[in-house]
Coordinates of C-alpha atoms in Angstrom, one line a residue:
M1 CA -2.1 -9.3 -48.3
S2 CA -1.0 -6.4 -46.6
D3 CA -2.0 -8.1 -43.1
L4 CA 0.1 -11.0 -43.9
S5 CA 3.0 -8.6 -44.7
D6 CA 2.4 -6.7 -41.5
V7 CA 2.6 -10.1 -39.3
S8 CA 5.8 -11.3 -41.2
D9 CA 7.6 -7.9 -40.6
L10 CA 6.6 -8.2 -36.7
L11 CA 8.0 -11.7 -36.5
D12 CA 11.3 -10.5 -38.1
L13 CA 11.5 -7.9 -35.3
L14 CA 11.3 -10.6 -32.7
P15 CA 14.8 -11.5 -30.8
D16 CA 13.8 -15.4 -31.0
G17 CA 13.8 -17.6 -33.8
V18 CA 10.4 -18.7 -35.2
I19 CA 9.9 -21.5 -37.4
E20 CA 6.6 -22.8 -38.7
V21 CA 6.1 -26.4 -39.4
D22 CA 3.2 -28.5 -41.0
A23 CA 1.8 -31.9 -39.9
D24 CA 4.7 -33.7 -41.2
R25 CA 7.3 -31.2 -39.6
R26 CA 8.3 -29.7 -42.8
I27 CA 9.1 -26.0 -42.5
V28 CA 6.6 -23.7 -43.8
A29 CA 7.8 -20.3 -43.0
V30 CA 10.6 -18.8 -40.8
N31 CA 11.4 -15.3 -39.4
A32 CA 14.9 -13.3 -39.8
T33 CA 15.9 -14.3 -36.5
A34 CA 15.8 -18.0 -37.3
T35 CA 17.8 -17.4 -40.4
R36 CA 20.4 -15.8 -38.4
L37 CA 20.6 -18.2 -35.6
T38 CA 20.7 -21.2 -38.4
G39 CA 22.8 -19.7 -41.0
Y40 CA 20.4 -20.9 -43.8
S41 CA 18.5 -18.5 -46.0
P42 CA 14.8 -18.7 -45.9
D43 CA 15.0 -20.7 -49.3
E44 CA 17.3 -23.4 -47.8
L45 CA 14.7 -23.9 -44.8
V46 CA 11.4 -23.8 -46.1
G47 CA 10.1 -27.0 -47.5
K48 CA 12.6 -29.4 -45.5
E49 CA 11.8 -31.4 -42.6
V50 CA 12.8 -29.7 -39.7
Q51 CA 14.8 -32.4 -38.2
T52 CA 16.7 -33.4 -41.1
V53 CA 17.6 -29.8 -42.2
L54 CA 18.9 -28.9 -38.4
S55 CA 20.2 -32.1 -37.3
A56 CA 18.1 -31.4 -33.8
R57 CA 19.5 -33.3 -31.0
G58 CA 18.8 -33.3 -27.3
R59 CA 21.2 -32.9 -24.5
D60 CA 22.3 -36.7 -24.7
L61 CA 23.1 -35.7 -28.4
R62 CA 20.4 -38.2 -29.5
P63 CA 18.0 -36.8 -32.5
V64 CA 14.7 -35.3 -31.0
W65 CA 11.5 -35.6 -32.7
A66 CA 13.0 -38.6 -34.8
D67 CA 9.9 -40.7 -34.1
G68 CA 7.4 -38.1 -34.2
W69 CA 6.4 -35.3 -32.1
H70 CA 7.0 -34.8 -28.3
T71 CA 4.5 -37.1 -26.4
S72 CA 2.5 -34.1 -25.3
A73 CA 1.4 -33.7 -29.0
Q74 CA -0.7 -36.9 -28.3
L75 CA -3.0 -35.1 -26.0
K76 CA -5.7 -33.2 -28.0
S77 CA -6.1 -30.6 -25.0
V78 CA -2.4 -29.7 -25.3
R79 CA -1.5 -26.4 -27.0
S80 CA 2.1 -25.7 -25.7
L81 CA 5.2 -27.4 -26.6
P82 CA 7.1 -27.9 -23.3
E83 CA 10.7 -25.9 -23.4
Q84 CA 13.5 -28.3 -24.5
D85 CA 17.2 -28.1 -24.6
V86 CA 18.1 -28.7 -28.3
V87 CA 21.3 -28.6 -30.1
I88 CA 21.1 -27.7 -33.8
R89 CA 23.6 -27.8 -36.6
T90 CA 24.2 -24.5 -38.3
A91 CA 24.6 -24.0 -42.2
A92 CA 28.4 -23.6 -41.1
G93 CA 28.4 -27.0 -39.4
R94 CA 28.8 -25.5 -36.1
D95 CA 26.6 -26.9 -33.1
L96 CA 24.3 -24.3 -31.3
R97 CA 22.7 -25.0 -28.2
T98 CA 19.2 -23.5 -28.2
L99 CA 16.0 -23.7 -26.0
V100 CA 12.9 -24.6 -28.0
T101 CA 9.4 -24.0 -27.1
G102 CA 6.1 -23.2 -29.0
S103 CA 2.6 -24.1 -29.7
Y104 CA 0.6 -26.7 -31.5
Q105 CA -1.7 -26.1 -34.2
R106 CA -4.9 -28.3 -34.3
D107 CA -8.0 -28.1 -36.5
A108 CA -11.4 -28.3 -35.0
G109 CA -11.2 -31.8 -34.1
G110 CA -7.9 -31.6 -32.0
R111 CA -5.8 -33.1 -34.5
L112 CA -2.4 -32.0 -35.2
A113 CA -2.0 -29.7 -38.1
G114 CA 1.5 -28.4 -37.4
A115 CA 3.2 -26.3 -34.9
V116 CA 5.0 -22.9 -34.5
L117 CA 8.4 -23.6 -32.7
V118 CA 10.4 -20.6 -31.0
L119 CA 14.3 -21.1 -31.0
R120 CA 16.3 -19.0 -28.5
D121 CA 20.1 -19.1 -28.2
A122 CA 21.0 -20.8 -24.6
G123 CA 24.2 -19.6 -24.4
R124 CA 23.6 -16.6 -22.3
R125 CA 21.0 -18.2 -20.1
W126 CA 23.5 -21.3 -19.4
H127 CA 26.3 -18.7 -18.9
Q128 CA 24.1 -16.8 -16.3
A129 CA 23.1 -19.9 -14.4
A130 CA 26.6 -21.2 -14.2
T131 CA 27.6 -18.0 -12.9
G132 CA 24.7 -18.3 -10.4
I133 CA 25.8 -21.7 -9.1
E134 CA 29.4 -20.3 -9.0
I135 CA 28.3 -17.3 -6.9
V136 CA 26.4 -19.7 -4.4
S137 CA 29.1 -22.1 -4.1
T138 CA 31.9 -19.6 -3.5
V139 CA 30.1 -17.4 -1.1
S140 CA 28.8 -20.8 0.7
H141 CA 32.5 -21.7 1.2
E142 CA 33.3 -18.1 2.4
L143 CA 30.4 -18.3 4.9
R144 CA 31.3 -21.6 6.3
S145 CA 34.9 -20.2 8.1
P146 CA 33.2 -17.4 10.1
L147 CA 30.1 -19.3 11.0
T148 CA 32.4 -22.3 12.3
S149 CA 34.2 -19.8 14.5
V150 CA 31.1 -18.1 15.7
K151 CA 29.7 -21.7 16.7
G152 CA 33.0 -22.8 18.3
Y153 CA 33.4 -19.8 20.6
T154 CA 29.7 -19.6 21.7
S155 CA 29.7 -23.1 22.5
L156 CA 32.8 -22.6 24.5
L157 CA 31.7 -19.5 26.6
L158 CA 28.3 -21.2 27.2
N159 CA 29.9 -24.4 28.6
R160 CA 32.9 -22.8 30.4
W161 CA 31.9 -19.5 31.0
D162 CA 32.9 -19.4 34.7
R163 CA 36.1 -21.3 34.0
L164 CA 37.3 -18.8 31.7
K165 CA 39.3 -15.6 32.2
D166 CA 37.8 -12.3 31.4
D167 CA 40.6 -11.5 29.1
D168 CA 39.6 -14.8 27.2
K169 CA 36.0 -13.9 27.3
Q170 CA 36.6 -10.4 25.8
M171 CA 38.6 -11.9 23.0
M172 CA 36.1 -14.6 22.0
L173 CA 33.3 -12.1 21.9
E174 CA 35.5 -9.5 20.0
Q175 CA 36.3 -12.5 17.2
V176 CA 32.4 -13.5 17.4
N177 CA 31.5 -10.0 16.7
H178 CA 34.2 -9.5 14.0
D179 CA 33.0 -13.0 12.2
A180 CA 29.2 -11.7 12.5
D181 CA 30.2 -8.7 10.5
R182 CA 32.0 -10.7 8.1
V183 CA 28.8 -13.0 7.7
T184 CA 26.6 -9.7 7.2
R185 CA 29.0 -8.6 4.6
L186 CA 29.2 -11.6 2.7
I187 CA 25.3 -11.6 2.6
T188 CA 25.2 -8.0 1.7
E189 CA 27.5 -8.9 -1.1
L190 CA 25.1 -11.5 -2.4
L191 CA 22.4 -9.1 -2.4
D192 CA 24.4 -6.5 -4.1
I193 CA 25.3 -8.7 -6.9
S194 CA 21.8 -9.4 -7.7
R195 CA 20.8 -5.7 -7.3
L196 CA 23.7 -4.5 -9.6
E197 CA 23.0 -7.1 -12.4
T198 CA 19.3 -5.8 -12.7
G199 CA 19.8 -2.2 -11.9
R200 CA 17.8 -2.3 -8.6
L201 CA 20.4 -0.8 -6.3
M202 CA 19.0 1.7 -3.8
L203 CA 21.6 4.2 -2.3
R204 CA 20.7 5.7 1.0
R205 CA 22.6 9.1 1.1
Y206 CA 23.6 10.9 4.0
E207 CA 26.3 13.4 4.9
I208 CA 29.5 11.4 5.4
D209 CA 32.8 11.7 6.9
L210 CA 35.1 9.9 4.7
P211 CA 38.4 10.2 6.9
R212 CA 36.3 8.9 10.0
I213 CA 34.9 5.9 7.7
A214 CA 38.5 5.2 6.5
A215 CA 40.0 5.0 10.3
S216 CA 36.9 2.9 11.5
V217 CA 37.5 0.4 8.3
V218 CA 41.1 0.2 9.4
E219 CA 40.3 -0.7 13.1
K220 CA 37.9 -3.3 12.1
I221 CA 40.2 -5.1 9.7
R222 CA 43.0 -4.9 12.2
L223 CA 41.1 -7.6 13.9
E224 CA 41.8 -10.0 10.9
Y225 CA 45.2 -8.7 10.3
P226 CA 46.6 -7.4 13.6
E227 CA 49.8 -6.6 11.9
L228 CA 47.9 -4.0 9.7
D229 CA 49.8 -0.5 9.6
A230 CA 47.8 2.0 7.4
H231 CA 48.7 5.9 7.3
L232 CA 45.7 7.9 6.6
V233 CA 46.3 11.0 4.9
F234 CA 43.6 13.5 4.5
P235 CA 43.9 17.2 4.1
E236 CA 42.8 19.6 6.8
G237 CA 39.1 20.7 6.2
F238 CA 38.1 17.3 4.0
P239 CA 34.6 18.1 2.7
R240 CA 31.6 16.0 3.9
I241 CA 30.0 14.5 0.8
F242 CA 26.3 13.1 0.4
A243 CA 26.6 9.1 -0.1
D244 CA 25.6 5.8 1.2
P245 CA 27.9 5.4 4.3
D246 CA 27.2 1.8 4.2
K247 CA 28.4 1.2 0.7
V248 CA 31.3 3.6 1.1
E249 CA 32.5 1.6 4.0
Q250 CA 32.1 -1.6 2.0
V251 CA 34.2 -0.2 -1.0
L252 CA 37.0 1.0 1.5
S253 CA 36.8 -2.5 3.4
N254 CA 37.4 -4.4 0.0
L255 CA 40.1 -2.2 -1.1
V256 CA 41.9 -2.6 2.2
E257 CA 41.3 -6.3 2.5
N258 CA 42.4 -6.7 -1.0
A259 CA 45.8 -4.9 -0.1
C260 CA 46.4 -7.1 3.0
K261 CA 45.7 -10.3 1.0
Y262 CA 47.8 -9.6 -2.1
A263 CA 50.4 -7.3 -1.1
S264 CA 51.1 -6.8 2.6
P265 CA 49.3 -5.3 5.7
G266 CA 52.6 -3.2 6.5
G267 CA 52.9 0.1 4.8
L268 CA 49.5 0.8 3.4
S269 CA 48.4 4.6 2.7
I270 CA 45.0 5.5 2.4
V271 CA 45.0 9.0 0.8
G272 CA 42.2 11.5 0.3
T273 CA 42.3 14.4 -2.4
V274 CA 39.9 17.0 -3.0
E275 CA 38.9 18.4 -6.5
V276 CA 36.6 20.7 -7.7
D277 CA 33.7 18.6 -8.4
E278 CA 34.8 15.5 -6.7
V279 CA 36.8 13.8 -4.1
S280 CA 39.1 10.6 -4.3
V281 CA 40.4 8.1 -2.0
A282 CA 43.3 6.0 -3.1
V283 CA 44.4 2.8 -1.2
I284 CA 48.1 2.3 -1.7
D285 CA 50.1 -0.6 -0.9
C286 CA 53.9 -1.5 -1.0
G287 CA 53.5 -5.0 -2.7
E288 CA 54.8 -6.4 -5.7
G289 CA 52.4 -4.8 -8.1
I290 CA 49.9 -6.3 -10.4
P291 CA 51.3 -7.9 -13.9
A292 CA 50.2 -5.8 -16.7
A293 CA 48.5 -8.8 -18.0
D294 CA 46.3 -9.1 -15.0
L295 CA 45.3 -5.6 -14.3
P296 CA 42.6 -5.4 -16.9
K297 CA 41.2 -8.4 -15.0
V298 CA 41.1 -7.3 -11.4
F299 CA 37.3 -6.0 -11.9
T300 CA 36.3 -9.3 -13.1
K301 CA 33.9 -11.7 -11.6
F302 CA 35.6 -14.7 -9.6
F303 CA 39.2 -13.1 -10.8
R304 CA 41.8 -13.9 -7.9
R305 CA 45.4 -13.5 -8.7
S306 CA 47.6 -16.3 -7.6
E307 CA 50.1 -14.2 -5.8
G308 CA 49.7 -13.6 -1.9
R309 CA 46.9 -15.3 -0.1
P310 CA 43.9 -15.5 -2.8
T311 CA 41.0 -16.3 -0.4
G312 CA 37.7 -14.6 -0.6
S313 CA 35.0 -14.7 -3.2
G314 CA 36.6 -12.9 -5.9
L315 CA 33.7 -10.5 -6.1
G316 CA 34.9 -7.7 -3.9
L317 CA 36.6 -5.6 -6.7
W318 CA 33.7 -6.3 -9.1
I319 CA 31.1 -5.2 -6.4
S320 CA 33.2 -2.2 -5.4
R321 CA 33.3 -0.8 -8.9
G322 CA 29.5 -1.3 -9.2
L323 CA 29.0 0.4 -6.0
V324 CA 31.2 3.3 -6.7
E325 CA 29.8 3.8 -10.3
A326 CA 26.3 3.6 -8.9
H327 CA 27.3 7.1 -7.0
G328 CA 28.2 8.3 -10.2
G329 CA 32.0 7.8 -9.6
R330 CA 34.9 5.8 -10.8
L331 CA 37.2 3.1 -9.3
V332 CA 40.4 2.3 -11.3
A333 CA 43.7 0.4 -10.5
E334 CA 47.1 1.7 -11.0
S335 CA 50.0 -0.7 -10.6
I336 CA 53.9 -0.6 -11.1
T337 CA 55.8 -3.9 -10.9
G338 CA 58.0 -4.3 -7.8
Q339 CA 56.5 -0.8 -6.5
G340 CA 52.9 -1.5 -5.4
T341 CA 49.2 -0.7 -6.6
A342 CA 46.9 1.8 -6.0
F343 CA 43.2 1.3 -6.1
R344 CA 41.5 4.8 -6.3
F345 CA 37.8 5.6 -6.3
T346 CA 36.2 9.1 -6.9
L347 CA 32.9 10.5 -5.5
P348 CA 31.0 13.4 -6.5
R349 CA 30.9 16.5 -4.1
N350 CA 27.6 17.2 -4.7
G351 CA 26.1 13.6 -4.3

């Protein structure tokens, strides 16, 4: 008895629901997670036909197992039940989407004696799948514009090189270079999303000069926003810190571009501050500010305010916060309606 009790205790620790049924698909035993998922007590489940008590339906909302087992059960050599999308009805009358898999129990002759079903709440997986599809769709759309530009200008340069003026060639090559950098950044963002979500982001820390990186970012973004007017304010002797230069540049680029899109390219300030244990950099605009209701959402995936020019993937600020936090810093937003917004991030001085 102690062995059976130990097995039951272990099953109760599983994060997925486990339901054992006999050859007539009547419930023989359940674990604690199955009772939490369904809302039924063990006494309300045991002895009941699984289809009847849980009103199990497929994605087309037609009953599953209504005419017997899954077709795979007819093959005596098959032991595993293929994963199925199943909607069950909980005790509270709520429909719950689950992923059901399991294994068949067979006697010595291969005849079906029952099955052990494993139920998992599908909400989280479906949300992740939808998010992944949205990321691919969004970034694909963002890639189209720079690639079209690169293709157009390189084709023009190849076909009309001798007839183009040097100034025109220079302009086209600068634009191709800029758009190639933009594509590289988008691909980097895709990789960073995966690495941030799985905790596999690797930082390559070097001694960096933040004022120099900030100046470089402004010059690069000015190619896309020629009217960009940014005032850099860093105190004399601003300390060098150990950080990943590419990631810091990515954060600053996202913040400056965000200000250009949603506020104005004019009147920007990039202000560096030195504290005892950390340094901070703030990108401050003179726009209309962010409404109080939107401020908590700005670091959310895909969030884009309707004000300004809401282009982009809606991932920049979310990624930026992740990159800053990976360094051991913080990224916050402060805004006063009608007076502008400041995005401020910190980085530890000791790396």
